[in-house]
Amino acid sequence: MPLLKSLDSKSSAVSAAFRLKGGLFPLTLLEIAHYNCAEFEQQLQSKAAEAPVFFQQTPVVLSFEEFNGDLNALPLSELVAICKANGLLPVALRNSNPELQAQAKLLDLAIMPVGRVKAAAEEQAPAVETKAPAAEPSAAETEQTTEFSHSPSRIVTTPIRSGQQVYAPGGDLIIMASVSAGAEVLADGNIHIYGALRGRALAGVRGDTSARIFCQSLEAELVSIAGNFKVDEDLRNNHWKAAVQASLDEQSLCITPLV
């Protein structure tokens, strides 16, 4: 009996080494229309030169849903190497081609099937070459219809600190303070910031192209609406540190003064 008590005591003293939790982590979707090694590398280098801050160890999902060519002959390892050399870190593949999936598994890439939510959202708007960070839906969410359900707005009265992520599912996000550099705010609807926006703001993350971003001082690292984005190198050209609104005009992200 004493021995049994001793074993029970040791067992109860052992704490769990890990736990699994759900989370919302926006990822950049790199949609590849066709592939030629030299052409792909040159265009990626040009894009990285335009936005060097964005191309710094940025995780991306490789998508070939609109690929024009023979996927069975695509050298995925070569493409992944070019991405890594230019600051992108492929972490997953979105495609149903068996040969491509086999290559992805050898490269330790996750396989992410196209869900109903994304497929229908893409029918509503023409695809663009590079997508902004888009929150990946859970398995349960992919079974939902594509109609945007609206929830009450989420109101945050305190500053959003570096490293924090705040999300408003199904509605607007209203922040009564500033968003620090390194912080991230997301909403299925609009984002209102009654202070400086110095971090990343992503509105319409489920594909709502009518969403907008409002802020009192534009100093952002990135702004995105329904997958269309601009990084700070682009934003500094106009209306920097001014009160602005961001909206979409035929899949083009527009920054205009807030009047």
mmCIF file of N, CA, C and O in Angstrom, residues 71-105:
data_model
loop_
_atom_site.group_PDB
_atom_site.id
_atom_site.type_symbol
_atom_site.label_atom_id
_atom_site.label_comp_id
_atom_site.label_asym_id
_atom_site.label_seq_id
_atom_site.Cartn_x
_atom_site.Cartn_y
_atom_site.Cartn_z
ATOM 1 N N LEU A 71 0.815 20.615 -63.565
ATOM 2 C CA LEU A 71 1.208 20.552 -62.165
ATOM 3 C C LEU A 71 2.060 19.325 -61.866
ATOM 4 O O LEU A 71 2.888 19.349 -60.950
ATOM 5 N N ASN A 72 1.876 18.257 -62.625
ATOM 6 C CA ASN A 72 2.657 17.041 -62.395
ATOM 7 C C ASN A 72 4.137 17.254 -62.676
ATOM 8 O O ASN A 72 4.989 16.538 -62.143
ATOM 9 N N ALA A 73 4.444 18.237 -63.527
ATOM 10 C CA ALA A 73 5.836 18.500 -63.883
ATOM 11 C C ALA A 73 6.428 19.678 -63.110
ATOM 12 O O ALA A 73 7.579 20.065 -63.342
ATOM 13 N N LEU A 74 5.647 20.263 -62.196
ATOM 14 C CA LEU A 74 6.117 21.442 -61.469
ATOM 15 C C LEU A 74 7.189 21.057 -60.443
ATOM 16 O O LEU A 74 6.953 20.196 -59.594
ATOM 17 N N PRO A 75 8.379 21.671 -60.480
ATOM 18 C CA PRO A 75 9.432 21.389 -59.489
ATOM 19 C C PRO A 75 9.180 22.178 -58.204
ATOM 20 O O PRO A 75 9.718 23.264 -58.001
ATOM 21 N N LEU A 76 8.353 21.623 -57.323
ATOM 22 C CA LEU A 76 7.933 22.350 -56.132
ATOM 23 C C LEU A 76 9.108 22.698 -55.226
ATOM 24 O O LEU A 76 9.144 23.777 -54.640
ATOM 25 N N SER A 77 10.073 21.785 -55.107
ATOM 26 C CA SER A 77 11.224 22.057 -54.241
ATOM 27 C C SER A 77 12.016 23.259 -54.737
ATOM 28 O O SER A 77 12.512 24.069 -53.942
ATOM 29 N N GLU A 78 12.124 23.419 -56.046
ATOM 30 C CA GLU A 78 12.826 24.572 -56.625
ATOM 31 C C GLU A 78 12.061 25.854 -56.322
ATOM 32 O O GLU A 78 12.655 26.878 -55.930
ATOM 33 N N LEU A 79 10.749 25.821 -56.480
ATOM 34 C CA LEU A 79 9.918 26.988 -56.214
ATOM 35 C C LEU A 79 10.006 27.388 -54.740
ATOM 36 O O LEU A 79 10.122 28.579 -54.408
ATOM 37 N N VAL A 80 9.968 26.402 -53.853
ATOM 38 C CA VAL A 80 10.068 26.677 -52.420
ATOM 39 C C VAL A 80 11.415 27.307 -52.075
ATOM 40 O O VAL A 80 11.498 28.243 -51.276
ATOM 41 N N ALA A 81 12.479 26.811 -52.701
ATOM 42 C CA ALA A 81 13.811 27.353 -52.447
ATOM 43 C C ALA A 81 13.907 28.823 -52.868
ATOM 44 O O ALA A 81 14.528 29.644 -52.181
ATOM 45 N N ILE A 82 13.275 29.166 -53.994
ATOM 46 C CA ILE A 82 13.285 30.564 -54.462
ATOM 47 C C ILE A 82 12.522 31.444 -53.477
ATOM 48 O O ILE A 82 12.949 32.567 -53.162
ATOM 49 N N CYS A 83 11.400 30.949 -52.986
ATOM 50 C CA CYS A 83 10.622 31.708 -52.001
ATOM 51 C C CYS A 83 11.455 31.982 -50.753
ATOM 52 O O CYS A 83 11.514 33.118 -50.258
ATOM 53 N N LYS A 84 12.126 30.971 -50.245
ATOM 54 C CA LYS A 84 12.925 31.124 -49.030
ATOM 55 C C LYS A 84 14.082 32.087 -49.246
ATOM 56 O O LYS A 84 14.428 32.875 -48.352
ATOM 57 N N ALA A 85 14.671 32.056 -50.435
ATOM 58 C CA ALA A 85 15.793 32.948 -50.735
ATOM 59 C C ALA A 85 15.361 34.410 -50.774
ATOM 60 O O ALA A 85 16.195 35.313 -50.647
ATOM 61 N N ASN A 86 14.052 34.637 -50.934
ATOM 62 C CA ASN A 86 13.539 36.007 -51.018
ATOM 63 C C ASN A 86 12.681 36.390 -49.814
ATOM 64 O O ASN A 86 11.879 37.319 -49.885
ATOM 65 N N GLY A 87 12.836 35.693 -48.718
ATOM 66 C CA GLY A 87 12.199 36.093 -47.469
ATOM 67 C C GLY A 87 10.838 35.509 -47.189
ATOM 68 O O GLY A 87 10.199 35.872 -46.198
ATOM 69 N N LEU A 88 10.349 34.600 -48.049
ATOM 70 C CA LEU A 88 9.066 33.949 -47.804
ATOM 71 C C LEU A 88 9.297 32.532 -47.293
ATOM 72 O O LEU A 88 10.212 31.839 -47.758
ATOM 73 N N LEU A 89 8.467 32.097 -46.360
ATOM 74 C CA LEU A 89 8.589 30.758 -45.794
ATOM 75 C C LEU A 89 7.332 29.948 -46.103
ATOM 76 O O LEU A 89 6.337 30.050 -45.382
ATOM 77 N N PRO A 90 7.322 29.161 -47.177
ATOM 78 C CA PRO A 90 6.156 28.319 -47.462
ATOM 79 C C PRO A 90 5.913 27.331 -46.325
ATOM 80 O O PRO A 90 6.825 26.614 -45.905
ATOM 81 N N VAL A 91 4.675 27.330 -45.816
ATOM 82 C CA VAL A 91 4.333 26.438 -44.713
ATOM 83 C C VAL A 91 3.243 25.447 -45.098
ATOM 84 O O VAL A 91 3.033 24.458 -44.394
ATOM 85 N N ALA A 92 2.559 25.699 -46.206
ATOM 86 C CA ALA A 92 1.453 24.824 -46.578
ATOM 87 C C ALA A 92 1.162 24.936 -48.066
ATOM 88 O O ALA A 92 1.589 25.888 -48.734
ATOM 89 N N LEU A 93 0.428 23.953 -48.559
ATOM 90 C CA LEU A 93 0.026 23.895 -49.966
ATOM 91 C C LEU A 93 -1.487 23.834 -50.032
ATOM 92 O O LEU A 93 -2.122 23.102 -49.276
ATOM 93 N N ARG A 94 -2.074 24.605 -50.932
ATOM 94 C CA ARG A 94 -3.520 24.541 -51.161
ATOM 95 C C ARG A 94 -3.749 24.073 -52.586
ATOM 96 O O ARG A 94 -3.709 24.851 -53.535
ATOM 97 N N ASN A 95 -3.985 22.784 -52.752
ATOM 98 C CA ASN A 95 -4.267 22.194 -54.062
ATOM 99 C C ASN A 95 -4.615 20.735 -53.881
ATOM 100 O O ASN A 95 -4.156 20.081 -52.937
ATOM 101 N N SER A 96 -5.416 20.198 -54.807
ATOM 102 C CA SER A 96 -5.862 18.810 -54.699
ATOM 103 C C SER A 96 -5.086 17.861 -55.596
ATOM 104 O O SER A 96 -5.388 16.677 -55.645
ATOM 105 N N ASN A 97 -4.079 18.372 -56.335
ATOM 106 C CA ASN A 97 -3.313 17.518 -57.234
ATOM 107 C C ASN A 97 -2.487 16.503 -56.436
ATOM 108 O O ASN A 97 -1.653 16.889 -55.610
ATOM 109 N N PRO A 98 -2.681 15.195 -56.669
ATOM 110 C CA PRO A 98 -1.976 14.171 -55.875
ATOM 111 C C PRO A 98 -0.452 14.257 -55.993
ATOM 112 O O PRO A 98 0.260 14.095 -54.999
ATOM 113 N N GLU A 99 0.062 14.490 -57.195
ATOM 114 C CA GLU A 99 1.509 14.569 -57.389
ATOM 115 C C GLU A 99 2.083 15.759 -56.630
ATOM 116 O O GLU A 99 3.136 15.646 -55.987
ATOM 117 N N LEU A 100 1.399 16.880 -56.676
ATOM 118 C CA LEU A 100 1.872 18.067 -55.977
ATOM 119 C C LEU A 100 1.802 17.862 -54.460
ATOM 120 O O LEU A 100 2.695 18.299 -53.723
ATOM 121 N N GLN A 101 0.768 17.207 -53.989
ATOM 122 C CA GLN A 101 0.653 16.924 -52.565
ATOM 123 C C GLN A 101 1.772 15.989 -52.101
ATOM 124 O O GLN A 101 2.298 16.157 -50.993
ATOM 125 N N ALA A 102 2.133 15.034 -52.943
ATOM 126 C CA ALA A 102 3.226 14.121 -52.586
ATOM 127 C C ALA A 102 4.538 14.887 -52.447
ATOM 128 O O ALA A 102 5.324 14.644 -51.522
ATOM 129 N N GLN A 103 4.789 15.826 -53.366
ATOM 130 C CA GLN A 103 5.991 16.653 -53.270
ATOM 131 C C GLN A 103 5.946 17.517 -52.003
ATOM 132 O O GLN A 103 6.972 17.688 -51.324
ATOM 133 N N ALA A 104 4.774 18.052 -51.700
ATOM 134 C CA ALA A 104 4.631 18.919 -50.527
ATOM 135 C C ALA A 104 4.940 18.161 -49.240
ATOM 136 O O ALA A 104 5.585 18.695 -48.326
ATOM 137 N N LYS A 105 4.498 16.915 -49.155
ATOM 138 C CA LYS A 105 4.750 16.111 -47.952
ATOM 139 C C LYS A 105 6.237 15.847 -47.776
ATOM 140 O O LYS A 105 6.746 15.834 -46.646
#
